[in-house]
Amino acid sequence: MSTSWQCGRFEFDLKRPVLMGIINVTPDSFSDGGLHASTDAAVSHARKLIDEGAQILDIGGESTRPGAEPVPVKRELERVMPVLESLRHADVALSVDTCKPEVMRAALDARADIINDVTGFRQQASRNIIANHPSCGVCVMHMQGEPRTMQSSPHYDDVVSQVSRELLSSARALQTLGVAASRIALDPGFGFGKTQVHNYTLLRHMDDLVALGYPVLVGVSRKSMIGAVTGRSIDQRVAGSVAAALLAVNLGARIVRVHDVQATKDALAVWEAATFGPQEIQ
Ligand code: HH2
């Protein structure tokens, strides 16, 4: 298992889990669409998540929920860049959630620390941008298909081995261009071209993904896989989301992408005390 993740100005020690708070600067994200759509609202939400313990903020200007329509580059830049600029001096790593090379380039020029691409850097232009940057971290996420159609009929013969194989191949495509393995985190992409059976199979076998040797990032927060087993609406999925994040961490995932930072942080504090023993409790 990898012990650290290099991300621009930061290097995360992965002995302990790292909290990534979600900032959706969008009108249509599945759980908080429209809540933080203005720059001011997004920045003040970001400051709240930092106070609650987020070590990374993941800023997105395009919803990737099933059926979402793509957003033009210009609009995505108008949403993301002012938020990124406003948070530049905060003591937190800044990640930009985008699959567009133009947005990646602008974000890195504005000193973003991480690029999180839900398409796993499928585009050659995106891979080249990452390769030309000396140190940014990358999150390579797995998605079958594309957001508009990905949930129509996802199919795998063996979801764990296929997702592992495809993630490895995406990571190697970056490494071939000179991107150091220490910059790359992998993410199975819960809900991205996956049925609930696929999602829970991946969660149960998280240790197989961890065994690939890269830091593993998970995003289960408030997703339909939580609603499917709890019967809860999106705004009532905190406990289920925290449980899933904790399970993933217990199987070796080390970066958790969440809406509810405070609740997840508390759960992880208990996990850390139980895992590392009383000498680490202050
Ligand atoms: N999930 C979403 C978006 N980006 N990135 C990674 N690496 N992993 C994920 O699981 C992931 C992601 C979807 O969640 P959210 O951002 O809350 O919703 P939306 O895409 O509707 O904005």
CSV table of C-alpha atoms and ligand atoms in Angstrom, one decimal:
chain,number,residue,atom,x,y,z
A,1,MET,CA,0.0,0.0,0.0
A,2,SER,CA,1.4,3.4,-0.9
A,3,THR,CA,2.3,5.6,2.1
A,4,SER,CA,2.0,9.1,0.7
A,5,TRP,CA,0.3,11.0,-2.1
A,6,GLN,CA,2.1,13.9,-3.7
A,7,CYS,CA,-0.2,16.8,-4.6
A,8,GLY,CA,1.4,20.0,-5.7
A,9,ARG,CA,2.2,22.0,-2.6
A,10,PHE,CA,1.2,19.1,-0.3
A,11,GLU,CA,2.3,15.6,0.4
A,12,PHE,CA,-0.3,13.6,2.3
A,13,ASP,CA,0.9,11.0,4.7
A,14,LEU,CA,-1.5,8.1,4.1
A,15,LYS,CA,-1.1,6.4,7.4
A,16,ARG,CA,-4.2,8.3,8.3
A,17,PRO,CA,-7.2,8.9,6.1
A,18,VAL,CA,-7.5,12.2,4.3
A,19,LEU,CA,-10.7,14.1,4.0
A,20,MET,CA,-11.7,15.7,0.7
A,21,GLY,CA,-14.7,18.1,1.0
A,22,ILE,CA,-17.0,18.6,-2.0
A,23,ILE,CA,-17.7,22.1,-3.4
A,24,ASN,CA,-20.2,21.9,-6.2
A,25,VAL,CA,-20.4,25.3,-8.0
A,26,THR,CA,-23.3,24.0,-10.0
A,27,PRO,CA,-27.0,24.5,-10.3
A,28,ASP,CA,-27.8,20.8,-10.8
A,29,SER,CA,-25.5,18.6,-8.7
A,30,PHE,CA,-27.5,15.6,-7.4
A,31,SER,CA,-27.3,16.4,-3.7
A,32,ASP,CA,-26.6,20.1,-3.3
A,33,GLY,CA,-27.2,21.6,-6.8
A,34,GLY,CA,-27.8,25.3,-6.6
A,35,LEU,CA,-26.8,25.6,-2.9
A,36,HIS,CA,-23.3,26.9,-3.6
A,37,ALA,CA,-23.7,28.0,-7.2
A,38,SER,CA,-22.4,31.6,-6.7
A,39,THR,CA,-18.8,32.3,-5.9
A,40,ASP,CA,-19.6,33.8,-2.5
A,41,ALA,CA,-21.7,30.9,-1.5
A,42,ALA,CA,-19.1,28.3,-2.7
A,43,VAL,CA,-16.3,30.1,-0.9
A,44,SER,CA,-18.2,30.4,2.4
A,45,HIS,CA,-19.1,26.7,2.2
A,46,ALA,CA,-15.4,25.9,1.5
A,47,ARG,CA,-14.4,27.8,4.6
A,48,LYS,CA,-17.0,25.9,6.7
A,49,LEU,CA,-15.6,22.6,5.4
A,50,ILE,CA,-12.0,23.7,6.2
A,51,ASP,CA,-13.1,24.6,9.8
A,52,GLU,CA,-14.7,21.1,10.0
A,53,GLY,CA,-11.4,19.4,9.0
A,54,ALA,CA,-11.3,19.1,5.2
A,55,GLN,CA,-7.7,18.7,4.0
A,56,ILE,CA,-8.6,18.9,0.4
A,57,LEU,CA,-11.4,20.8,-1.3
A,58,ASP,CA,-12.7,19.3,-4.6
A,59,ILE,CA,-14.2,22.1,-6.7
A,60,GLY,CA,-16.5,21.1,-9.5
A,61,GLY,CA,-18.3,23.2,-12.1
A,62,GLU,CA,-20.1,20.5,-14.0
A,63,SER,CA,-22.5,17.9,-12.6
A,64,THR,CA,-21.7,14.3,-13.5
A,65,ARG,CA,-24.9,12.9,-12.1
A,66,PRO,CA,-26.6,10.3,-14.4
A,67,GLY,CA,-28.2,12.0,-17.3
A,68,ALA,CA,-26.4,15.4,-16.8
A,69,GLU,CA,-25.9,17.5,-19.8
A,70,PRO,CA,-22.3,18.7,-20.6
A,71,VAL,CA,-21.4,22.3,-19.7
A,72,PRO,CA,-19.4,24.4,-22.2
A,73,VAL,CA,-15.8,25.1,-21.2
A,74,LYS,CA,-16.4,28.9,-20.8
A,75,ARG,CA,-19.2,28.3,-18.3
A,76,GLU,CA,-17.3,25.7,-16.3
A,77,LEU,CA,-14.3,28.1,-16.1
A,78,GLU,CA,-16.6,31.0,-15.0
A,79,ARG,CA,-17.9,28.8,-12.1
A,80,VAL,CA,-14.6,27.2,-11.0
A,81,MET,CA,-11.9,29.8,-11.4
A,82,PRO,CA,-13.1,32.5,-9.1
A,83,VAL,CA,-13.6,30.0,-6.3
A,84,LEU,CA,-10.1,28.6,-6.9
A,85,GLU,CA,-8.6,32.1,-6.8
A,86,SER,CA,-10.4,33.0,-3.6
A,87,LEU,CA,-9.2,30.0,-1.8
A,88,ARG,CA,-5.6,30.2,-3.0
A,89,HIS,CA,-4.2,31.2,0.4
A,90,ALA,CA,-6.3,28.8,2.5
A,91,ASP,CA,-4.2,26.0,4.1
A,92,VAL,CA,-5.8,23.2,2.2
A,93,ALA,CA,-5.1,21.4,-1.0
A,94,LEU,CA,-7.2,22.5,-3.9
A,95,SER,CA,-8.5,19.9,-6.3
A,96,VAL,CA,-10.5,20.6,-9.5
A,97,ASP,CA,-13.1,18.1,-10.6
A,98,THR,CA,-13.1,18.3,-14.4
A,99,CYS,CA,-12.7,16.2,-17.5
A,100,LYS,CA,-11.9,19.1,-19.8
A,101,PRO,CA,-8.2,19.7,-20.8
A,102,GLU,CA,-8.9,23.5,-21.0
A,103,VAL,CA,-10.2,23.6,-17.5
A,104,MET,CA,-7.3,21.5,-16.2
A,105,ARG,CA,-4.8,23.8,-17.8
A,106,ALA,CA,-6.4,26.9,-16.4
A,107,ALA,CA,-6.7,25.3,-12.9
A,108,LEU,CA,-3.0,24.3,-12.9
A,109,ASP,CA,-1.9,27.7,-14.1
A,110,ALA,CA,-3.9,29.1,-11.1
A,111,ARG,CA,-2.0,26.6,-8.9
A,112,ALA,CA,-4.5,23.9,-8.2
A,113,ASP,CA,-2.8,21.0,-6.4
A,114,ILE,CA,-4.9,18.2,-7.8
A,115,ILE,CA,-6.9,17.3,-10.9
A,116,ASN,CA,-9.8,14.9,-10.4
A,117,ASP,CA,-11.0,13.5,-13.7
A,118,VAL,CA,-14.0,11.2,-13.5
A,119,THR,CA,-13.2,9.9,-17.0
A,120,GLY,CA,-9.7,8.8,-15.8
A,121,PHE,CA,-7.8,11.1,-18.2
A,122,ARG,CA,-9.2,9.4,-21.3
A,123,GLN,CA,-8.2,12.3,-23.5
A,124,GLN,CA,-4.6,12.5,-24.7
A,125,ALA,CA,-4.7,16.3,-24.3
A,126,SER,CA,-5.5,15.8,-20.6
A,127,ARG,CA,-2.7,13.3,-20.1
A,128,ASN,CA,-0.2,15.7,-21.8
A,129,ILE,CA,-1.2,18.5,-19.5
A,130,ILE,CA,-0.6,16.4,-16.4
A,131,ALA,CA,2.7,15.2,-17.8
A,132,ASN,CA,3.8,18.7,-18.4
A,133,HIS,CA,3.2,19.7,-14.8
A,134,PRO,CA,5.9,18.8,-12.3
A,135,SER,CA,4.0,17.9,-9.2
A,136,CYS,CA,0.1,18.1,-9.3
A,137,GLY,CA,-1.7,15.1,-7.8
A,138,VAL,CA,-4.2,13.3,-10.0
A,139,CYS,CA,-7.3,11.2,-9.2
A,140,VAL,CA,-7.9,8.6,-11.9
A,141,MET,CA,-11.5,7.6,-11.6
A,142,HIS,CA,-13.2,4.6,-13.3
A,143,MET,CA,-16.4,5.2,-15.3
A,144,GLN,CA,-18.1,2.9,-17.8
A,145,GLY,CA,-19.6,5.0,-20.6
A,146,GLU,CA,-20.4,8.6,-20.0
A,147,PRO,CA,-22.6,10.5,-17.6
A,148,ARG,CA,-25.5,10.9,-20.0
A,149,THR,CA,-25.9,7.2,-20.6
A,150,MET,CA,-23.8,5.4,-18.1
A,151,GLN,CA,-26.6,4.0,-16.0
A,152,SER,CA,-28.6,2.6,-18.9
A,153,SER,CA,-27.2,-0.9,-18.8
A,154,PRO,CA,-23.8,-1.2,-17.0
A,155,HIS,CA,-22.2,-4.6,-17.6
A,156,TYR,CA,-19.1,-6.4,-16.3
A,157,ASP,CA,-18.2,-10.1,-16.3
A,158,ASP,CA,-16.2,-9.5,-13.1
A,159,VAL,CA,-16.5,-5.9,-11.8
A,160,VAL,CA,-13.6,-6.0,-9.4
A,161,SER,CA,-11.1,-7.3,-11.9
A,162,GLN,CA,-12.3,-5.2,-14.8
A,163,VAL,CA,-12.3,-2.0,-12.8
A,164,SER,CA,-8.8,-2.8,-11.4
A,165,ARG,CA,-7.5,-3.6,-14.9
A,166,GLU,CA,-8.9,-0.5,-16.5
A,167,LEU,CA,-7.7,1.8,-13.6
A,168,LEU,CA,-4.2,0.3,-13.9
A,169,SER,CA,-4.1,0.9,-17.6
A,170,SER,CA,-5.2,4.5,-17.1
A,171,ALA,CA,-2.5,5.0,-14.5
A,172,ARG,CA,0.2,3.4,-16.7
A,173,ALA,CA,-0.9,5.7,-19.6
A,174,LEU,CA,0.1,8.6,-17.4
A,175,GLN,CA,3.3,7.0,-16.1
A,176,THR,CA,4.4,6.3,-19.6
A,177,LEU,CA,4.4,10.0,-20.2
A,178,GLY,CA,6.6,10.5,-17.1
A,179,VAL,CA,4.0,11.1,-14.3
A,180,ALA,CA,5.4,9.7,-11.1
A,181,ALA,CA,3.3,6.9,-9.5
A,182,SER,CA,3.5,8.9,-6.2
A,183,ARG,CA,1.2,11.5,-7.8
A,184,ILE,CA,-1.6,9.1,-8.8
A,185,ALA,CA,-4.6,8.0,-6.8
A,186,LEU,CA,-7.2,5.6,-8.1
A,187,ASP,CA,-11.0,5.7,-7.6
A,188,PRO,CA,-13.4,2.9,-8.5
A,189,GLY,CA,-16.1,5.5,-9.4
A,190,PHE,CA,-19.1,4.4,-7.3
A,191,GLY,CA,-22.3,5.0,-9.3
A,192,PHE,CA,-20.5,5.7,-12.6
A,193,GLY,CA,-21.7,3.0,-15.0
A,194,LYS,CA,-22.4,0.6,-12.1
A,195,THR,CA,-25.5,-1.1,-10.7
A,196,GLN,CA,-26.0,-1.3,-6.9
A,197,VAL,CA,-24.6,-4.8,-7.0
A,198,HIS,CA,-21.5,-3.6,-8.8
A,199,ASN,CA,-21.1,-0.8,-6.2
A,200,TYR,CA,-21.4,-3.0,-3.2
A,201,THR,CA,-19.2,-5.7,-4.8
A,202,LEU,CA,-16.5,-3.0,-5.3
A,203,LEU,CA,-16.9,-1.8,-1.7
A,204,ARG,CA,-16.6,-5.3,-0.3
A,205,HIS,CA,-13.5,-5.9,-2.3
A,206,MET,CA,-11.9,-2.5,-1.7
A,207,ASP,CA,-8.7,-4.3,-0.5
A,208,ASP,CA,-8.2,-5.7,-4.0
A,209,LEU,CA,-8.0,-2.1,-5.4
A,210,VAL,CA,-5.7,-1.1,-2.6
A,211,ALA,CA,-3.4,-4.0,-3.5
A,212,LEU,CA,-2.7,-2.4,-6.8
A,213,GLY,CA,-0.3,-0.2,-4.9
A,214,TYR,CA,-1.8,3.3,-5.4
A,215,PRO,CA,-3.6,5.5,-2.9
A,216,VAL,CA,-7.3,4.8,-3.2
A,217,LEU,CA,-9.9,7.5,-3.1
A,218,VAL,CA,-13.6,6.8,-2.6
A,219,GLY,CA,-16.7,8.9,-3.3
A,220,VAL,CA,-19.8,7.3,-1.8
A,221,SER,CA,-21.3,10.4,-0.1
A,222,ARG,CA,-25.1,10.6,-0.3
A,223,LYS,CA,-25.1,8.5,-3.4
A,224,SER,CA,-28.0,6.3,-4.6
A,225,MET,CA,-26.1,3.2,-3.3
A,226,ILE,CA,-26.7,4.6,0.2
A,227,GLY,CA,-30.4,5.4,-0.6
A,228,ALA,CA,-30.8,1.9,-2.0
A,229,VAL,CA,-30.1,0.1,1.2
A,230,THR,CA,-31.3,2.7,3.8
A,231,GLY,CA,-34.4,3.9,1.9
A,232,ARG,CA,-33.4,7.5,2.8
A,233,SER,CA,-33.8,10.6,0.7
A,234,ILE,CA,-30.6,12.4,-0.4
A,235,ASP,CA,-30.6,14.8,2.6
A,236,GLN,CA,-30.9,11.9,5.1
A,237,ARG,CA,-28.0,9.8,3.9
A,238,VAL,CA,-25.3,11.1,6.3
A,239,ALA,CA,-25.1,8.0,8.6
A,240,GLY,CA,-25.2,5.6,5.7
A,241,SER,CA,-22.5,7.6,3.8
A,242,VAL,CA,-20.3,7.7,6.9
A,243,ALA,CA,-20.7,3.9,7.4
A,244,ALA,CA,-19.6,3.2,3.8
A,245,ALA,CA,-16.6,5.6,4.0
A,246,LEU,CA,-15.5,3.9,7.2
A,247,LEU,CA,-15.7,0.5,5.7
A,248,ALA,CA,-13.7,1.6,2.7
A,249,VAL,CA,-11.1,3.1,5.0
A,250,ASN,CA,-10.9,-0.1,7.1
A,251,LEU,CA,-10.2,-2.0,3.9
A,252,GLY,CA,-7.3,0.4,3.0
A,253,ALA,CA,-8.8,3.3,1.1
A,254,ARG,CA,-7.2,6.5,2.3
A,255,ILE,CA,-8.9,9.5,0.7
A,256,VAL,CA,-12.6,10.0,1.3
A,257,ARG,CA,-14.6,12.5,-0.8
A,258,VAL,CA,-17.5,13.7,1.2
A,259,HIS,CA,-20.2,16.4,1.5
A,260,ASP,CA,-20.5,15.9,5.3
A,261,VAL,CA,-17.0,16.6,6.6
A,262,GLN,CA,-17.7,17.0,10.3
A,263,ALA,CA,-19.6,13.7,10.6
A,264,THR,CA,-17.0,11.8,8.6
A,265,LYS,CA,-14.2,13.3,10.6
A,266,ASP,CA,-15.8,12.2,13.9
A,267,ALA,CA,-16.2,8.6,12.6
A,268,LEU,CA,-12.6,8.5,11.4
A,269,ALA,CA,-11.4,9.8,14.8
A,270,VAL,CA,-13.0,6.8,16.4
A,271,TRP,CA,-11.5,4.5,13.7
A,272,GLU,CA,-8.0,6.0,14.2
A,273,ALA,CA,-8.2,5.6,18.0
A,274,ALA,CA,-9.2,1.9,17.6
A,275,THR,CA,-6.7,1.2,14.9
A,276,PHE,CA,-3.6,2.9,16.3
A,277,GLY,CA,-4.2,2.4,20.0
A,278,PRO,CA,-4.6,4.5,23.1
A,279,GLN,CA,-1.0,6.0,22.9
A,280,GLU,CA,-2.2,8.1,20.0
A,281,ILE,CA,-5.2,9.5,21.8
A,282,GLN,CA,-4.5,13.0,23.2
B,1,HH2,N1,-18.5,11.5,-7.6
B,1,HH2,C1,-19.1,12.6,-8.1
B,1,HH2,C2,-18.3,13.6,-8.7
B,1,HH2,N2,-16.9,13.5,-8.8
B,1,HH2,N3,-15.0,12.3,-8.3
B,1,HH2,C3,-14.4,11.2,-7.8
B,1,HH2,N4,-13.0,11.1,-7.9
B,1,HH2,N5,-15.1,10.2,-7.2
B,1,HH2,C4,-16.4,10.3,-7.1
B,1,HH2,O1,-17.0,9.3,-6.6
B,1,HH2,C5,-17.1,11.4,-7.7
B,1,HH2,C6,-16.3,12.4,-8.3
B,1,HH2,C7,-20.5,12.8,-8.0
B,1,HH2,O2,-20.9,13.5,-6.8
B,1,HH2,P1,-21.2,15.0,-6.6
B,1,HH2,O3,-20.0,15.8,-7.0
B,1,HH2,O4,-21.7,15.3,-5.3
B,1,HH2,O5,-22.4,15.2,-7.6
B,1,HH2,P2,-22.5,15.9,-9.1
B,1,HH2,O6,-21.6,15.1,-10.0
B,1,HH2,O7,-23.9,15.8,-9.4
B,1,HH2,O8,-22.0,17.3,-9.0
